[in-house]
XYZ file of C-alpha atoms in Angstrom:
443
model
C -9.508 -41.194 -6.125
C -9.004 -38.256 -8.502
C -8.230 -34.912 -6.894
C -10.800 -32.154 -7.259
C -10.012 -28.628 -8.414
C -10.930 -27.311 -4.980
C -8.348 -29.600 -3.364
C -5.715 -28.349 -5.820
C -6.185 -24.657 -5.099
C -6.520 -25.167 -1.346
C -2.995 -26.590 -1.338
C -1.765 -23.224 -2.659
C -3.507 -21.232 0.078
C -1.686 -20.858 3.364
C -4.740 -20.958 5.632
C -7.816 -22.230 3.712
C -9.908 -22.359 6.894
C -9.648 -18.566 7.229
C -8.986 -17.436 3.668
C -11.905 -19.428 2.241
C -14.265 -19.044 5.206
C -17.960 -18.457 4.500
C -19.389 -14.982 5.089
C -21.583 -15.953 8.054
C -18.763 -17.789 9.810
C -16.347 -14.890 9.214
C -18.894 -12.382 10.546
C -19.277 -14.489 13.684
C -15.492 -14.554 14.190
C -15.235 -10.801 13.602
C -18.106 -10.144 16.005
C -16.504 -12.214 18.744
C -13.194 -10.411 18.341
C -14.741 -6.933 18.078
C -16.774 -7.350 21.275
C -13.609 -8.386 23.153
C -11.534 -5.599 21.620
C -14.055 -2.859 22.469
C -14.182 -4.027 26.078
C -10.374 -4.133 26.090
C -9.838 -0.578 24.825
C -12.599 0.846 27.023
C -11.006 -0.622 30.127
C -7.353 -0.062 29.224
C -7.053 2.972 26.912
C -8.166 6.288 28.402
C -8.394 7.873 24.939
C -11.077 5.384 23.801
C -12.905 5.383 27.122
C -13.306 9.180 26.889
C -14.270 9.032 23.195
C -16.944 6.424 23.865
C -18.226 8.196 26.965
C -18.525 11.445 24.979
C -20.624 9.577 22.394
C -22.713 7.824 25.040
C -21.502 4.394 23.932
C -20.695 1.576 26.345
C -18.990 -1.752 25.560
C -22.312 -3.531 26.147
C -23.811 -1.607 23.208
C -21.557 -3.489 20.809
C -23.153 -6.900 20.232
C -21.406 -7.750 16.972
C -19.670 -6.464 13.874
C -22.930 -4.915 12.681
C -22.600 -2.368 15.519
C -19.190 -1.082 14.444
C -20.745 2.138 13.114
C -21.557 3.133 16.720
C -17.862 3.413 17.573
C -15.675 6.526 17.271
C -13.105 7.100 14.536
C -9.363 7.342 15.142
C -7.138 9.629 13.063
C -3.423 10.109 12.537
C -3.740 13.332 14.541
C -4.992 11.247 17.488
C -1.832 9.132 17.246
C 0.342 12.242 17.243
C -1.538 13.740 20.178
C -0.942 10.540 22.188
C 2.704 10.088 21.137
C 4.593 8.001 22.058
C 2.732 5.491 24.268
C -0.629 7.066 25.099
C -2.679 4.519 23.132
C -1.201 1.363 24.654
C -3.644 -1.246 25.937
C -0.868 -3.124 27.775
C 1.989 -2.048 30.079
C 5.121 -0.926 28.211
C 6.916 -3.974 29.656
C 4.844 -6.146 27.292
C 5.849 -4.204 24.161
C 8.271 -6.308 22.111
C 9.041 -3.733 19.425
C 8.036 -0.358 18.010
C 7.814 0.788 14.386
C 7.173 4.244 13.071
C 6.842 6.601 10.155
C 8.103 10.153 9.817
C 5.618 12.885 10.595
C 5.115 16.379 9.248
C 5.594 17.873 12.724
C 8.966 16.224 13.322
C 7.428 13.645 15.646
C 6.977 10.048 14.514
C 3.733 8.222 14.037
C 4.611 5.380 16.380
C 3.075 1.901 16.568
C 3.751 -0.592 19.359
C 3.621 -4.398 19.148
C 3.514 -7.233 21.657
C 5.244 -10.461 20.665
C 1.872 -11.897 19.648
C 1.316 -8.851 17.405
C 4.720 -9.458 15.789
C 3.843 -13.125 15.218
C 0.497 -12.198 13.620
C 2.269 -9.647 11.423
C 4.719 -12.264 10.135
C 1.912 -14.761 9.534
C -0.106 -12.236 7.501
C 2.891 -11.390 5.302
C 3.499 -15.128 4.844
C -0.092 -15.481 3.587
C 0.702 -12.837 0.980
C 3.961 -14.467 -0.069
C 2.011 -17.695 -0.553
C -0.418 -15.780 -2.795
C 2.617 -14.887 -4.922
C 3.415 -18.582 -5.334
C 6.358 -18.527 -2.920
C 7.226 -21.229 -0.381
C 9.986 -22.347 1.963
C 12.375 -23.076 -0.908
C 12.386 -19.465 -2.109
C 14.981 -16.740 -1.517
C 13.438 -13.351 -0.888
C 15.618 -10.296 -1.537
C 14.262 -7.503 0.686
C 15.246 -4.030 -0.477
C 12.668 -2.141 1.513
C 14.331 -0.006 4.169
C 14.902 -1.574 7.577
C 14.692 0.340 10.847
C 11.549 2.054 12.135
C 9.956 1.876 8.658
C 7.849 -1.305 8.554
C 8.705 -2.391 5.002
C 11.971 -4.258 5.525
C 11.054 -5.823 8.849
C 7.592 -6.869 7.645
C 8.904 -8.784 4.632
C 11.683 -10.253 6.777
C 9.155 -11.538 9.328
C 7.007 -12.942 6.523
C 9.941 -14.793 4.969
C 10.760 -16.272 8.383
C 7.154 -17.385 8.946
C 7.138 -18.952 5.481
C 10.415 -20.744 6.179
C 12.033 -19.036 3.177
C 15.491 -17.467 3.008
C 15.420 -13.743 3.786
C 18.118 -11.605 2.140
C 18.017 -8.378 4.213
C 19.567 -5.897 1.776
C 17.618 -2.786 2.804
C 17.535 0.095 0.313
C 20.232 1.849 -1.684
C 23.290 0.918 -3.772
C 21.464 -0.453 -6.799
C 24.600 -1.977 -8.350
C 25.167 -4.012 -5.175
C 21.496 -5.004 -5.064
C 21.734 -6.518 -8.555
C 25.011 -8.259 -7.772
C 23.537 -9.921 -4.679
C 20.316 -10.855 -6.464
C 22.414 -12.726 -9.003
C 25.009 -14.192 -6.619
C 22.523 -15.370 -3.982
C 20.013 -16.747 -6.492
C 17.113 -14.588 -5.304
C 13.776 -15.863 -6.601
C 11.716 -12.894 -5.383
C 12.378 -9.289 -4.449
C 10.463 -6.760 -2.373
C 10.548 -2.961 -2.654
C 8.391 0.008 -3.667
C 7.064 -0.127 -7.245
C 8.965 3.031 -8.196
C 12.227 1.461 -7.021
C 11.279 -1.827 -8.702
C 11.074 0.028 -12.014
C 14.405 1.714 -11.275
C 15.988 -1.683 -10.518
C 14.475 -3.117 -13.686
C 15.914 -0.325 -15.813
C 19.299 -0.693 -14.102
C 19.305 -4.472 -14.673
C 18.377 -3.951 -18.311
C 21.115 -1.338 -18.759
C 23.687 -3.642 -17.097
C 22.600 -6.579 -19.247
C 21.960 -8.873 -16.268
C 18.205 -9.523 -16.576
C 18.699 -12.977 -18.096
C 21.142 -13.932 -15.344
C 18.610 -13.296 -12.561
C 16.367 -16.074 -11.237
C 13.555 -13.776 -10.135
C 9.985 -14.971 -10.573
C 8.025 -12.600 -8.297
C 8.117 -8.995 -7.170
C 6.395 -7.892 -3.944
C 5.838 -4.185 -4.453
C 3.895 -1.790 -2.276
C 4.039 1.238 0.075
C 2.887 3.707 -2.605
C 0.029 3.925 -5.127
C 0.810 2.452 -8.550
C -1.028 1.340 -11.619
C -1.511 -1.885 -13.567
C 0.379 -0.209 -16.399
C 3.443 0.183 -14.186
C 3.089 -3.426 -13.003
C 3.120 -4.637 -16.600
C 6.149 -2.456 -17.370
C 8.133 -3.990 -14.473
C 6.999 -7.484 -15.444
C 7.967 -7.026 -19.085
C 11.537 -5.991 -18.215
C 12.297 -8.418 -15.359
C 10.113 -11.304 -16.593
C 8.450 -11.644 -13.186
C 4.924 -11.622 -11.800
C 4.547 -8.453 -9.708
C 2.223 -8.371 -6.713
C 0.828 -5.406 -4.823
C 1.189 -5.636 -1.034
C -0.541 -3.155 1.249
C -0.114 -2.176 4.836
C 0.381 0.736 7.125
C 2.452 1.044 10.253
C -0.524 2.039 12.381
C -2.382 -1.202 11.620
C 0.512 -3.671 11.340
C 2.786 -2.746 8.405
C 2.842 -4.668 5.098
C 0.587 -7.706 5.253
C -2.812 -6.083 5.726
C -3.725 -7.050 2.160
C -2.189 -8.411 -1.050
C -3.299 -9.364 -4.531
C -3.255 -12.911 -5.841
C -2.233 -14.254 -9.245
C -5.441 -12.944 -10.813
C -4.605 -9.301 -9.946
C -8.247 -8.356 -9.446
C -7.884 -6.614 -6.113
C -5.952 -7.032 -2.875
C -7.325 -9.637 -0.461
C -7.778 -8.126 3.016
C -7.009 -10.336 6.020
C -10.320 -9.426 7.579
C -10.020 -11.896 10.435
C -7.482 -9.460 11.929
C -8.199 -6.151 10.185
C -11.854 -5.287 9.621
C -12.241 -3.045 6.551
C -14.863 -0.391 5.922
C -15.040 1.795 2.820
C -16.866 4.992 3.699
C -17.920 8.143 1.893
C -15.367 10.749 3.097
C -18.044 13.452 3.183
C -20.683 11.832 5.410
C -19.064 8.518 6.534
C -21.885 6.477 5.027
C -21.006 2.930 3.904
C -20.036 2.642 0.234
C -21.546 -0.131 -1.850
C -19.212 -2.703 -3.430
C -17.381 -1.039 -6.314
C -17.973 2.492 -5.010
C -14.877 4.551 -4.152
C -14.452 5.839 -0.623
C -12.009 6.125 2.261
C -10.611 2.899 3.706
C -11.106 2.538 7.475
C -9.644 -0.286 9.586
C -10.343 -1.769 13.011
C -7.681 -4.088 14.459
C -9.748 -6.961 15.826
C -7.021 -8.834 17.703
C -4.070 -6.476 18.143
C -2.813 -6.367 21.733
C -0.222 -3.601 22.021
C -1.871 -0.635 20.335
C -5.311 -1.635 19.042
C -7.036 0.931 16.851
C -10.765 1.391 16.394
C -12.038 2.656 13.019
C -8.724 4.151 11.938
C -9.145 6.513 8.973
C -6.343 5.649 6.548
C -7.076 8.465 4.036
C -6.526 5.872 1.276
C -9.186 5.939 -1.441
C -10.372 2.613 -2.835
C -13.408 0.393 -3.368
C -14.175 -3.065 -1.996
C -15.590 -6.268 -3.470
C -16.968 -9.140 -1.359
C -17.526 -11.771 -4.056
C -15.413 -14.931 -4.034
C -12.242 -14.547 -6.120
C -11.199 -16.864 -8.949
C -8.380 -18.081 -6.662
C -11.002 -19.470 -4.266
C -10.452 -16.993 -1.449
C -13.542 -15.450 0.105
C -11.542 -12.605 1.684
C -12.843 -9.251 0.408
C -10.724 -7.409 -2.152
C -9.832 -3.748 -2.191
C -8.865 -2.191 -5.504
C -5.623 -0.373 -6.260
C -5.747 3.033 -4.653
C -6.801 5.996 -6.741
C -4.857 8.106 -4.257
C -5.202 9.484 -0.777
C -7.499 12.147 0.549
C -4.325 14.060 1.459
C -2.350 13.573 -1.805
C -5.221 14.652 -4.012
C -4.648 18.116 -5.443
C -7.504 20.367 -6.430
C -6.445 22.205 -9.583
C -8.916 24.857 -10.696
C -11.708 22.892 -9.047
C -10.684 19.522 -10.521
C -9.467 16.625 -8.332
C -6.087 15.398 -9.614
C -4.197 12.315 -8.406
C -0.619 11.361 -9.354
C -1.764 7.880 -10.414
C -3.903 9.444 -13.153
C -0.758 11.020 -14.614
C 1.106 7.705 -14.442
C -1.678 5.844 -16.252
C -1.861 8.516 -18.961
C 1.903 8.523 -19.570
C 2.097 4.748 -19.773
C -0.712 4.770 -22.349
C 1.402 6.886 -24.707
C 3.993 4.164 -25.227
C 7.260 4.712 -27.071
C 9.441 7.652 -26.194
C 7.828 8.511 -22.855
C 9.059 7.060 -19.551
C 6.807 6.633 -16.449
C 9.026 8.992 -14.448
C 7.314 12.288 -13.745
C 6.888 15.140 -11.293
C 3.861 17.366 -10.727
C 4.579 20.972 -9.787
C 1.654 23.143 -8.711
C 1.993 26.929 -8.653
C -0.368 29.859 -8.356
C 0.045 32.660 -10.881
C -2.249 35.698 -10.855
C -4.630 33.833 -8.528
C -4.857 30.929 -10.986
C -3.629 27.381 -10.340
C -0.980 26.221 -12.807
C 0.015 22.561 -13.082
C 3.356 21.683 -14.687
C 4.151 18.043 -15.407
C 7.812 17.161 -15.890
C 8.165 14.004 -17.987
C 11.256 12.030 -18.969
C 11.551 11.098 -22.649
C 14.065 9.178 -24.759
C 17.356 10.972 -25.329
C 16.932 10.763 -29.111
C 14.259 13.456 -28.995
C 16.842 15.961 -27.795
C 19.151 15.210 -30.708
C 16.405 15.119 -33.382
C 14.740 18.074 -34.980
C 13.081 20.469 -32.553
C 9.727 19.954 -34.278
C 9.695 16.278 -33.205
C 10.215 17.301 -29.581
C 7.434 19.860 -29.912
C 5.144 17.248 -31.458
C 5.741 14.858 -28.551
C 5.203 17.663 -26.046
C 1.861 18.516 -27.653
C 0.846 14.854 -27.671
C 1.691 14.439 -23.961
C -0.202 17.637 -23.156
C -3.299 16.472 -25.033
C -3.290 13.026 -23.375
C -2.866 14.542 -19.893
C -5.626 17.095 -20.463
C -8.034 14.345 -21.478
C -7.037 12.152 -18.511
C -7.107 14.880 -15.866
C -9.818 17.169 -17.158
C -7.554 20.196 -16.798
C -4.894 21.701 -19.069
C -1.272 21.350 -17.985
C 2.104 22.719 -18.905
C 4.387 19.934 -20.105
C 8.131 20.054 -19.582
C 10.015 17.254 -21.354
C 13.343 16.361 -19.738
C 16.167 13.971 -20.546
C 16.411 10.449 -19.058
C 17.320 10.247 -15.350
C 16.768 13.984 -14.885
C 14.023 13.387 -12.326
C 15.481 12.139 -9.060
C 14.918 8.454 -8.370
C 13.698 7.282 -4.982
C 14.773 4.178 -3.094
C 11.824 4.605 -0.774
C 8.456 6.158 -1.513
C 8.588 8.272 -4.664
C 7.876 11.978 -4.259
C 5.541 12.850 -7.100
C 4.116 16.274 -6.223
C 5.548 19.660 -5.288
C 2.843 22.143 -4.306
C 4.195 25.695 -4.205
C 0.844 27.314 -3.501
C 0.245 29.003 -0.171
C -3.121 27.453 0.634
């Protein structure tokens, strides 16, 4: 009997039962897990018991996922206030590992995992790797940092769950990274998009692109644009995929885009997503931008209820062309805490990146935003790398490019900027998350 199209695409999905589940069936699964999780945190986490008591909410009030709005929010400040183990729902003896991110106060934002949590984490990353067309025969070069940062360990766990070869390079030493990619026959690599572009440029400069066997890039941990994705793809001849996660929820593997690149599929059987208006916490309609909020429906070690990520996105619940019914979040426009208000206008680094990439020849997507206050007025300076030839040509050509960049940025941002053109590799490269903004104002 001839195979149907639906049978063909289901073979390329790691868990069709979950990833293609109907909306009513998924809601029933989420409801079952939420009811259990609320009872769990009320009985075992003093922080949530007090929060719910203060709101007059009892576990019995939560009948299903439709009641999630009755529950309290959790913030990063709550995690810091309960550092290191104040939010555990199990004894510390059951914690198999911890992961963390650096904090502005010097203390870490720490997340704790039971062995089951670790297994779920690996499985979710494996789902994403499958979305990228990878399988057990692939060799995945991981140049995210290892250690407390979740990037390296998350991709390592995913490769293991997939049965693929993990190449645990960690970050740094770009020349060695390229040598090992070539020598070990890596078919995929994983790192931040900014470092992926840096690797691509380095490979191009070294003349080794055609000697690499790469077919996929797994790039996340910072906001980036489709324009940057296409730039990486054009140099390395790969298909680049956006992977999303955060330490507090599980690390990379909360969501990832598929081959159609029309949003990142959220693994909503484990991580229930809400997109809410940051001003009044009302639910945003599909396609409307708001703050992403997650509830961990099955996490054992440190479950979180309605965790405010500060990431700004929109959500879409229609079935994707790939056949998955998992909802899709769009690439992030930024974060509520990386947005800068310049003379009353909201400015995000990703807007600058998109504008620069639209200019084309001569301008590189390496930039830095510097915000100052002069005579009580906000001043935004954008440093932009350009081709070296502009510094050897006539000064009028450099001035013409500077004026062009300034005009494009003003149109994109809605605010005038000072443009400072700099030579290639003047702006410091990052092997982790790229630092894009320096705010010198005393606000």
